[in-house]
Amino acid sequence: MIAFSYDRAQSPAEAAATALRTAGAKFIAGGTNLLDLMKLGIETPTHLIDLNGLGLDRVEATPEGGLRIGALVRNTDLAADPRVRRDYGVLSRALLAGASGQLRNMATTAGNLLQRTRCPYFYDTNQACNKRTPGSGCSAIGGFSRQHAVIGVSNACIATHPSDMAVAMRVLDATVATVRPDGSARVIPIADLHRLPGNTPHIETVLERGELITSVTLPKPAGGMQLYRKVRDRASYAFALVSVAAIVQRDGTGRVALGGVAHKPWRVEAAEADMPRGAKAVTQRLLAEATPTHENAFKVTLAERTLSSVLTQAKG
Ligand code: SF4
């Protein structure tokens, strides 16, 4: 075991400042991803900053008619919140499609957004992986890549983002509030939170060193039929091959985001103008730049068929 120190944060700003000045420090909340990574020797923090006492565990109405979700709200509690179930059905459904009941009881809102990819080569320290060890290469390119991304990829990494929740938050136009080590706050549109891999796949978000997510805000409800459809290799406790988060209005207009296809939740707002024309037209624009591997080209067709099914259900 690799030794590390531990303390409990007293405030978000103090936690952020500690993370900046302590080399190798990591935040821990639910621990559902980090502890696995530590056991495998993929994450080797020197210091853990426990956020669980910070009180960021409430869901509150905002003056604008939306909801502010504390960073430490557990996935189970968020999915079950009556306001989320009533007004943000796509989010509740996406949360319940993720992980298992036990994991959802521990996993937090911010941790869900920041979870690492499930690329099997990332988890195998005998394999080259630019995300785990920058500059070492990418074993997935030319390797087993059925689960991997089809769009927004690079020659350095073709991993997907594993979150279901983040896909729903993307279609809902959520914003992410943070505190930086100097105590200043900022708000990041969720569209901008996650990065594409480029040449630096180990840098997964735009968060600065030490910057701590404190909450996620949903704008006022978008209405419409809100659906989340996840296609996976088994019926539960599996990551998406493709997922679709959709909000469909009575007149056929709406919004759509895809999971399981890119390094971040994938949404192209311009493609949504084609929603009334059907799934094929939307998917052609959503995935126009797709460059699948020899093993995952099926995801392009699967995305179209899944969206088609969702649109049919919405009409029904
Ligand atoms: Fe690593 Fe990304 Fe390649 Fe997977 S796809 S092996 S995470 S660099």
mmCIF file of C-alpha atoms and ligand atoms in Angstrom:
data_model
loop_
_atom_site.group_PDB
_atom_site.id
_atom_site.type_symbol
_atom_site.label_atom_id
_atom_site.label_comp_id
_atom_site.label_asym_id
_atom_site.label_seq_id
_atom_site.Cartn_x
_atom_site.Cartn_y
_atom_site.Cartn_z
ATOM 1 C CA MET A 1 0.000 0.000 0.000
ATOM 2 C CA ILE A 2 1.157 3.521 -0.792
ATOM 3 C CA ALA A 3 0.927 5.770 2.272
ATOM 4 C CA PHE A 4 -1.145 8.940 2.167
ATOM 5 C CA SER A 5 -2.309 11.487 4.688
ATOM 6 C CA TYR A 6 -5.911 12.507 5.268
ATOM 7 C CA ASP A 7 -7.880 15.417 6.640
ATOM 8 C CA ARG A 8 -11.419 16.714 6.712
ATOM 9 C CA ALA A 9 -12.056 19.978 4.880
ATOM 10 C CA GLN A 10 -13.521 22.820 6.946
ATOM 11 C CA SER A 11 -14.804 24.930 4.040
ATOM 12 C CA PRO A 12 -14.831 24.711 0.227
ATOM 13 C CA ALA A 13 -12.310 27.549 -0.119
ATOM 14 C CA GLU A 14 -9.992 26.005 2.458
ATOM 15 C CA ALA A 15 -10.235 22.642 0.672
ATOM 16 C CA ALA A 16 -9.335 24.280 -2.628
ATOM 17 C CA ALA A 17 -6.389 26.131 -1.093
ATOM 18 C CA THR A 18 -5.113 22.943 0.546
ATOM 19 C CA ALA A 19 -5.367 21.083 -2.753
ATOM 20 C CA LEU A 20 -3.306 23.745 -4.506
ATOM 21 C CA ARG A 21 -0.499 23.909 -1.972
ATOM 22 C CA THR A 22 -0.247 20.135 -1.336
ATOM 23 C CA ALA A 23 1.417 18.279 -4.179
ATOM 24 C CA GLY A 24 -0.423 15.050 -4.955
ATOM 25 C CA ALA A 25 -3.568 16.004 -3.016
ATOM 26 C CA LYS A 26 -6.965 14.699 -4.144
ATOM 27 C CA PHE A 27 -10.496 15.429 -3.032
ATOM 28 C CA ILE A 28 -12.561 12.498 -1.830
ATOM 29 C CA ALA A 29 -16.331 12.383 -1.326
ATOM 30 C CA GLY A 30 -18.202 9.166 -2.193
ATOM 31 C CA GLY A 31 -14.969 7.493 -3.221
ATOM 32 C CA THR A 32 -16.728 5.112 -5.602
ATOM 33 C CA ASN A 33 -14.209 5.690 -8.382
ATOM 34 C CA LEU A 34 -11.157 7.046 -6.567
ATOM 35 C CA LEU A 35 -10.791 4.150 -4.123
ATOM 36 C CA ASP A 36 -10.874 1.609 -6.966
ATOM 37 C CA LEU A 37 -8.213 3.607 -8.800
ATOM 38 C CA MET A 38 -6.065 3.775 -5.665
ATOM 39 C CA LYS A 39 -6.300 0.022 -5.106
ATOM 40 C CA LEU A 40 -5.123 -0.532 -8.675
ATOM 41 C CA GLY A 41 -2.256 1.935 -8.326
ATOM 42 C CA ILE A 42 -3.657 4.200 -11.048
ATOM 43 C CA GLU A 43 -4.282 7.082 -8.675
ATOM 44 C CA THR A 44 -1.551 7.543 -6.067
ATOM 45 C CA PRO A 45 -2.534 10.579 -3.987
ATOM 46 C CA THR A 46 -0.212 11.698 -1.223
ATOM 47 C CA HIS A 47 -3.038 13.416 0.643
ATOM 48 C CA LEU A 48 -6.827 13.022 0.693
ATOM 49 C CA ILE A 49 -9.096 15.954 1.471
ATOM 50 C CA ASP A 50 -12.429 14.613 2.701
ATOM 51 C CA LEU A 51 -15.284 16.846 1.553
ATOM 52 C CA ASN A 52 -18.115 15.008 3.249
ATOM 53 C CA GLY A 53 -18.511 17.479 6.124
ATOM 54 C CA LEU A 54 -18.959 20.546 3.952
ATOM 55 C CA GLY A 55 -22.754 20.507 3.921
ATOM 56 C CA LEU A 56 -22.973 20.669 0.144
ATOM 57 C CA ASP A 57 -25.700 18.058 0.216
ATOM 58 C CA ARG A 58 -28.900 19.979 -0.426
ATOM 59 C CA VAL A 59 -31.129 20.486 -3.464
ATOM 60 C CA GLU A 60 -32.566 24.007 -3.381
ATOM 61 C CA ALA A 61 -34.878 26.034 -5.602
ATOM 62 C CA THR A 62 -33.221 29.023 -7.280
ATOM 63 C CA PRO A 63 -34.845 32.462 -7.662
ATOM 64 C CA GLU A 64 -34.820 31.857 -11.438
ATOM 65 C CA GLY A 65 -37.117 28.856 -11.087
ATOM 66 C CA GLY A 66 -34.454 26.170 -11.387
ATOM 67 C CA LEU A 67 -32.667 23.894 -8.931
ATOM 68 C CA ARG A 68 -29.268 24.167 -7.309
ATOM 69 C CA ILE A 69 -27.807 20.733 -6.581
ATOM 70 C CA GLY A 70 -25.073 20.618 -3.956
ATOM 71 C CA ALA A 71 -21.879 18.911 -5.104
ATOM 72 C CA LEU A 72 -22.256 16.248 -2.414
ATOM 73 C CA VAL A 73 -25.885 15.307 -3.111
ATOM 74 C CA ARG A 74 -25.883 11.536 -3.526
ATOM 75 C CA ASN A 75 -27.061 10.137 -6.855
ATOM 76 C CA THR A 76 -29.860 8.181 -5.144
ATOM 77 C CA ASP A 77 -31.171 11.282 -3.379
ATOM 78 C CA LEU A 78 -31.042 13.373 -6.543
ATOM 79 C CA ALA A 79 -32.887 10.760 -8.601
ATOM 80 C CA ALA A 80 -35.594 10.517 -5.934
ATOM 81 C CA ASP A 81 -36.058 14.254 -5.335
ATOM 82 C CA PRO A 82 -39.727 15.003 -6.191
ATOM 83 C CA ARG A 83 -38.786 18.208 -8.043
ATOM 84 C CA VAL A 84 -36.262 16.343 -10.171
ATOM 85 C CA ARG A 85 -38.720 13.559 -10.894
ATOM 86 C CA ARG A 86 -41.437 16.033 -11.866
ATOM 87 C CA ASP A 87 -39.524 18.696 -13.789
ATOM 88 C CA TYR A 88 -36.254 17.077 -14.878
ATOM 89 C CA GLY A 89 -37.298 13.532 -15.707
ATOM 90 C CA VAL A 90 -34.366 13.010 -18.058
ATOM 91 C CA LEU A 91 -31.993 13.532 -15.138
ATOM 92 C CA SER A 92 -33.797 11.190 -12.786
ATOM 93 C CA ARG A 93 -33.917 8.496 -15.474
ATOM 94 C CA ALA A 94 -30.245 8.907 -16.345
ATOM 95 C CA LEU A 95 -29.207 8.617 -12.711
ATOM 96 C CA LEU A 96 -31.195 5.432 -12.251
ATOM 97 C CA ALA A 97 -29.606 3.973 -15.400
ATOM 98 C CA GLY A 98 -26.148 4.358 -13.863
ATOM 99 C CA ALA A 99 -24.141 1.976 -11.699
ATOM 100 C CA SER A 100 -25.939 -0.021 -8.980
ATOM 101 C CA GLY A 101 -28.136 0.948 -6.042
ATOM 102 C CA GLN A 102 -25.232 0.633 -3.608
ATOM 103 C CA LEU A 103 -22.972 2.826 -5.726
ATOM 104 C CA ARG A 104 -25.675 5.441 -6.268
ATOM 105 C CA ASN A 105 -26.129 5.634 -2.491
ATOM 106 C CA MET A 106 -22.506 6.779 -2.154
ATOM 107 C CA ALA A 107 -21.721 8.533 -5.434
ATOM 108 C CA THR A 108 -22.006 12.316 -5.418
ATOM 109 C CA THR A 109 -23.065 14.831 -8.043
ATOM 110 C CA ALA A 110 -19.591 16.337 -8.505
ATOM 111 C CA GLY A 111 -17.879 12.960 -8.311
ATOM 112 C CA ASN A 112 -20.154 11.621 -11.014
ATOM 113 C CA LEU A 113 -19.135 14.472 -13.329
ATOM 114 C CA LEU A 114 -15.442 13.911 -12.598
ATOM 115 C CA GLN A 115 -15.310 10.112 -12.756
ATOM 116 C CA ARG A 116 -12.606 8.660 -14.969
ATOM 117 C CA THR A 117 -13.075 6.675 -18.159
ATOM 118 C CA ARG A 118 -13.725 2.938 -18.034
ATOM 119 C CA CYS A 119 -11.348 2.189 -20.926
ATOM 120 C CA PRO A 120 -9.946 -1.222 -19.913
ATOM 121 C CA TYR A 121 -6.409 -0.226 -20.899
ATOM 122 C CA PHE A 122 -6.554 2.732 -18.525
ATOM 123 C CA TYR A 123 -7.159 0.245 -15.708
ATOM 124 C CA ASP A 124 -4.386 -2.158 -16.757
ATOM 125 C CA THR A 125 -1.042 -0.768 -15.678
ATOM 126 C CA ASN A 126 0.751 -3.220 -17.993
ATOM 127 C CA GLN A 127 -0.740 -1.440 -21.027
ATOM 128 C CA ALA A 128 0.289 1.799 -22.668
ATOM 129 C CA CYS A 129 -2.186 4.568 -21.933
ATOM 130 C CA ASN A 130 -1.663 8.280 -22.574
ATOM 131 C CA LYS A 131 -4.359 9.169 -20.087
ATOM 132 C CA ARG A 132 -2.682 7.265 -17.246
ATOM 133 C CA THR A 133 0.921 7.861 -18.323
ATOM 134 C CA PRO A 134 1.212 10.786 -20.754
ATOM 135 C CA GLY A 135 3.346 9.988 -23.788
ATOM 136 C CA SER A 136 3.199 6.206 -23.344
ATOM 137 C CA GLY A 137 0.812 5.560 -26.251
ATOM 138 C CA CYS A 138 -2.760 4.352 -26.611
ATOM 139 C CA SER A 139 -3.405 0.618 -26.503
ATOM 140 C CA ALA A 140 -7.030 1.036 -27.549
ATOM 141 C CA ILE A 141 -6.111 2.372 -30.991
ATOM 142 C CA GLY A 142 -5.711 -0.810 -33.002
ATOM 143 C CA GLY A 143 -6.774 -2.816 -29.962
ATOM 144 C CA PHE A 144 -10.090 -3.737 -28.405
ATOM 145 C CA SER A 145 -12.200 -0.665 -29.060
ATOM 146 C CA ARG A 146 -15.835 -1.771 -29.175
ATOM 147 C CA GLN A 147 -16.704 0.466 -26.191
ATOM 148 C CA HIS A 148 -14.701 3.463 -27.324
ATOM 149 C CA ALA A 149 -15.496 6.869 -28.767
ATOM 150 C CA VAL A 150 -16.486 7.498 -32.368
ATOM 151 C CA ILE A 151 -16.305 11.287 -32.437
ATOM 152 C CA GLY A 152 -14.060 13.978 -31.004
ATOM 153 C CA VAL A 153 -11.226 11.470 -30.773
ATOM 154 C CA SER A 154 -7.508 12.082 -31.295
ATOM 155 C CA ASN A 155 -4.429 10.056 -32.126
ATOM 156 C CA ALA A 156 -3.649 10.100 -28.406
ATOM 157 C CA CYS A 157 -6.925 8.783 -26.943
ATOM 158 C CA ILE A 158 -10.320 7.416 -28.002
ATOM 159 C CA ALA A 159 -11.847 6.971 -24.540
ATOM 160 C CA THR A 160 -15.447 7.802 -23.668
ATOM 161 C CA HIS A 161 -16.807 9.648 -20.662
ATOM 162 C CA PRO A 162 -18.748 7.084 -18.634
ATOM 163 C CA SER A 163 -21.355 9.248 -16.886
ATOM 164 C CA ASP A 164 -25.071 8.955 -17.615
ATOM 165 C CA MET A 165 -25.921 11.869 -15.344
ATOM 166 C CA ALA A 166 -23.645 14.237 -17.253
ATOM 167 C CA VAL A 167 -25.440 13.505 -20.534
ATOM 168 C CA ALA A 168 -28.773 14.491 -18.981
ATOM 169 C CA MET A 169 -27.244 17.619 -17.453
ATOM 170 C CA ARG A 170 -25.865 18.558 -20.859
ATOM 171 C CA VAL A 171 -29.297 18.358 -22.485
ATOM 172 C CA LEU A 172 -30.700 20.396 -19.596
ATOM 173 C CA ASP A 173 -28.091 23.176 -20.068
ATOM 174 C CA ALA A 174 -26.814 22.876 -16.502
ATOM 175 C CA THR A 175 -24.065 25.096 -15.151
ATOM 176 C CA VAL A 176 -21.324 24.105 -12.728
ATOM 177 C CA ALA A 177 -20.312 26.397 -9.850
ATOM 178 C CA THR A 178 -16.807 26.181 -8.415
ATOM 179 C CA VAL A 179 -14.532 27.796 -5.888
ATOM 180 C CA ARG A 180 -10.873 28.380 -6.694
ATOM 181 C CA PRO A 181 -7.938 28.249 -4.302
ATOM 182 C CA ASP A 182 -7.921 32.048 -3.968
ATOM 183 C CA GLY A 183 -11.530 31.890 -2.764
ATOM 184 C CA SER A 184 -13.051 33.282 -5.963
ATOM 185 C CA ALA A 185 -16.051 31.579 -7.518
ATOM 186 C CA ARG A 186 -16.874 30.920 -11.134
ATOM 187 C CA VAL A 187 -19.662 29.336 -13.171
ATOM 188 C CA ILE A 188 -18.887 26.966 -16.047
ATOM 189 C CA PRO A 189 -21.517 25.867 -18.596
ATOM 190 C CA ILE A 190 -21.539 22.091 -18.544
ATOM 191 C CA ALA A 191 -20.837 22.152 -22.280
ATOM 192 C CA ASP A 192 -17.409 23.579 -21.442
ATOM 193 C CA LEU A 193 -16.549 21.511 -18.353
ATOM 194 C CA HIS A 194 -15.192 18.402 -20.080
ATOM 195 C CA ARG A 195 -12.434 18.564 -22.685
ATOM 196 C CA LEU A 196 -11.855 16.487 -25.774
ATOM 197 C CA PRO A 197 -8.659 14.414 -25.530
ATOM 198 C CA GLY A 198 -6.440 16.183 -28.071
ATOM 199 C CA ASN A 199 -2.781 15.653 -27.207
ATOM 200 C CA THR A 200 -3.443 15.833 -23.467
ATOM 201 C CA PRO A 201 -6.049 13.206 -22.629
ATOM 202 C CA HIS A 202 -4.904 13.195 -18.991
ATOM 203 C CA ILE A 203 -6.393 16.717 -18.662
ATOM 204 C CA GLU A 204 -10.096 15.917 -18.677
ATOM 205 C CA THR A 205 -11.784 19.143 -17.574
ATOM 206 C CA VAL A 206 -11.186 22.881 -17.592
ATOM 207 C CA LEU A 207 -10.925 22.917 -13.783
ATOM 208 C CA GLU A 208 -7.734 24.525 -12.511
ATOM 209 C CA ARG A 209 -5.521 22.840 -9.976
ATOM 210 C CA GLY A 210 -7.327 22.874 -6.629
ATOM 211 C CA GLU A 211 -10.604 24.173 -8.082
ATOM 212 C CA LEU A 212 -13.549 22.536 -6.360
ATOM 213 C CA ILE A 213 -17.062 22.018 -7.712
ATOM 214 C CA THR A 214 -19.580 23.281 -5.149
ATOM 215 C CA SER A 215 -22.897 22.852 -6.982
ATOM 216 C CA VAL A 216 -24.652 22.253 -10.278
ATOM 217 C CA THR A 217 -27.557 24.489 -11.288
ATOM 218 C CA LEU A 218 -30.389 23.453 -13.551
ATOM 219 C CA PRO A 219 -32.252 26.261 -15.328
ATOM 220 C CA LYS A 220 -36.014 26.476 -15.033
ATOM 221 C CA PRO A 221 -37.737 23.362 -16.375
ATOM 222 C CA ALA A 222 -37.752 22.911 -20.154
ATOM 223 C CA GLY A 223 -41.032 20.967 -20.125
ATOM 224 C CA GLY A 224 -41.700 18.442 -22.880
ATOM 225 C CA MET A 225 -41.321 14.691 -22.779
ATOM 226 C CA GLN A 226 -37.977 13.904 -21.133
ATOM 227 C CA LEU A 227 -36.429 10.530 -21.866
ATOM 228 C CA TYR A 228 -33.131 8.743 -21.307
ATOM 229 C CA ARG A 229 -32.398 5.547 -23.186
ATOM 230 C CA LYS A 230 -29.225 3.593 -22.470
ATOM 231 C CA VAL A 231 -28.079 0.728 -24.675
ATOM 232 C CA ARG A 232 -25.545 -1.588 -23.076
ATOM 233 C CA ASP A 233 -24.272 -5.126 -23.250
ATOM 234 C CA ARG A 234 -26.264 -6.271 -20.217
ATOM 235 C CA ALA A 235 -29.386 -4.928 -18.573
ATOM 236 C CA SER A 236 -27.806 -3.395 -15.472
ATOM 237 C CA TYR A 237 -24.494 -2.312 -13.990
ATOM 238 C CA ALA A 238 -22.840 -1.692 -17.333
ATOM 239 C CA PHE A 239 -21.647 1.399 -19.124
ATOM 240 C CA ALA A 240 -23.397 2.716 -22.215
ATOM 241 C CA LEU A 241 -22.498 1.633 -25.696
ATOM 242 C CA VAL A 242 -24.751 4.493 -26.692
ATOM 243 C CA SER A 243 -27.183 6.553 -24.670
ATOM 244 C CA VAL A 244 -29.672 9.216 -25.692
ATOM 245 C CA ALA A 245 -30.947 12.026 -23.479
ATOM 246 C CA ALA A 246 -33.814 13.825 -25.155
ATOM 247 C CA ILE A 247 -36.368 16.526 -24.454
ATOM 248 C CA VAL A 248 -39.146 16.429 -27.013
ATOM 249 C CA GLN A 249 -41.853 19.087 -27.209
ATOM 250 C CA ARG A 250 -45.373 18.534 -28.548
ATOM 251 C CA ASP A 251 -44.517 20.121 -31.909
ATOM 252 C CA GLY A 252 -41.598 17.736 -32.431
ATOM 253 C CA THR A 253 -38.868 20.253 -31.628
ATOM 254 C CA GLY A 254 -36.471 19.497 -28.845
ATOM 255 C CA ARG A 255 -32.955 18.762 -27.685
ATOM 256 C CA VAL A 256 -30.767 15.686 -27.731
ATOM 257 C CA ALA A 257 -27.405 14.653 -26.284
ATOM 258 C CA LEU A 258 -25.542 11.377 -26.686
ATOM 259 C CA GLY A 259 -23.504 9.369 -24.211
ATOM 260 C CA GLY A 260 -21.046 6.576 -24.921
ATOM 261 C CA VAL A 261 -19.757 8.147 -28.130
ATOM 262 C CA ALA A 262 -17.196 10.752 -27.055
ATOM 263 C CA HIS A 263 -14.810 11.969 -24.370
ATOM 264 C CA LYS A 264 -17.638 14.195 -23.111
ATOM 265 C CA PRO A 265 -21.426 14.265 -23.369
ATOM 266 C CA TRP A 266 -22.039 14.885 -27.067
ATOM 267 C CA ARG A 267 -24.490 17.559 -28.142
ATOM 268 C CA VAL A 268 -24.570 19.673 -31.301
ATOM 269 C CA GLU A 269 -27.287 22.290 -30.865
ATOM 270 C CA ALA A 270 -27.459 23.015 -34.612
ATOM 271 C CA ALA A 271 -28.504 19.403 -35.235
ATOM 272 C CA GLU A 272 -31.610 19.898 -33.108
ATOM 273 C CA ALA A 273 -33.184 22.040 -35.831
ATOM 274 C CA ASP A 274 -33.726 18.710 -37.604
ATOM 275 C CA MET A 275 -35.641 17.099 -34.727
ATOM 276 C CA PRO A 276 -39.011 17.358 -36.531
ATOM 277 C CA ARG A 277 -37.457 15.570 -39.548
ATOM 278 C CA GLY A 278 -36.565 12.534 -37.476
ATOM 279 C CA ALA A 279 -33.668 10.597 -36.022
ATOM 280 C CA LYS A 280 -31.725 10.029 -39.228
ATOM 281 C CA ALA A 281 -31.460 13.721 -40.043
ATOM 282 C CA VAL A 282 -30.435 14.594 -36.483
ATOM 283 C CA THR A 283 -27.880 11.818 -36.158
ATOM 284 C CA GLN A 284 -26.300 12.640 -39.508
ATOM 285 C CA ARG A 285 -25.505 16.110 -38.175
ATOM 286 C CA LEU A 286 -24.672 14.999 -34.634
ATOM 287 C CA LEU A 287 -22.146 12.437 -35.832
ATOM 288 C CA ALA A 288 -21.127 14.023 -39.139
ATOM 289 C CA GLU A 289 -17.470 14.076 -38.101
ATOM 290 C CA ALA A 290 -17.440 10.544 -36.670
ATOM 291 C CA THR A 291 -14.256 8.536 -37.185
ATOM 292 C CA PRO A 292 -15.050 5.141 -35.671
ATOM 293 C CA THR A 293 -12.581 2.290 -35.328
ATOM 294 C CA HIS A 294 -12.860 -1.074 -37.060
ATOM 295 C CA GLU A 295 -14.736 -2.361 -33.986
ATOM 296 C CA ASN A 296 -17.173 0.389 -33.094
ATOM 297 C CA ALA A 297 -18.645 1.722 -36.355
ATOM 298 C CA PHE A 298 -21.910 0.110 -35.224
ATOM 299 C CA LYS A 299 -22.304 2.923 -32.697
ATOM 300 C CA VAL A 300 -23.252 5.406 -35.437
ATOM 301 C CA THR A 301 -26.165 3.220 -36.552
ATOM 302 C CA LEU A 302 -27.011 2.366 -32.962
ATOM 303 C CA ALA A 303 -27.222 6.056 -32.043
ATOM 304 C CA GLU A 304 -29.651 6.700 -34.903
ATOM 305 C CA ARG A 305 -31.834 3.717 -34.005
ATOM 306 C CA THR A 306 -31.837 4.579 -30.312
ATOM 307 C CA LEU A 307 -32.830 8.160 -31.037
ATOM 308 C CA SER A 308 -35.502 6.902 -33.432
ATOM 309 C CA SER A 309 -36.919 4.710 -30.681
ATOM 310 C CA VAL A 310 -36.874 7.602 -28.229
ATOM 311 C CA LEU A 311 -38.656 9.927 -30.671
ATOM 312 C CA THR A 312 -41.284 7.278 -31.372
ATOM 313 C CA GLN A 313 -41.861 6.850 -27.645
ATOM 314 C CA ALA A 314 -42.134 10.622 -27.202
ATOM 315 C CA LYS A 315 -44.772 10.854 -29.933
ATOM 316 C CA GLY A 316 -46.710 8.017 -28.355
HETATM 317 FE FE1 SF4 B 1 -5.668 5.302 -22.454
HETATM 318 FE FE2 SF4 B 1 -7.426 6.793 -23.776
HETATM 319 FE FE3 SF4 B 1 -6.027 5.006 -25.090
HETATM 320 FE FE4 SF4 B 1 -7.859 4.171 -23.327
HETATM 321 S S1 SF4 B 1 -8.274 5.268 -25.215
HETATM 322 S S2 SF4 B 1 -5.766 3.375 -23.611
HETATM 323 S S3 SF4 B 1 -7.761 5.811 -21.814
HETATM 324 S S4 SF4 B 1 -5.191 6.805 -24.028
#
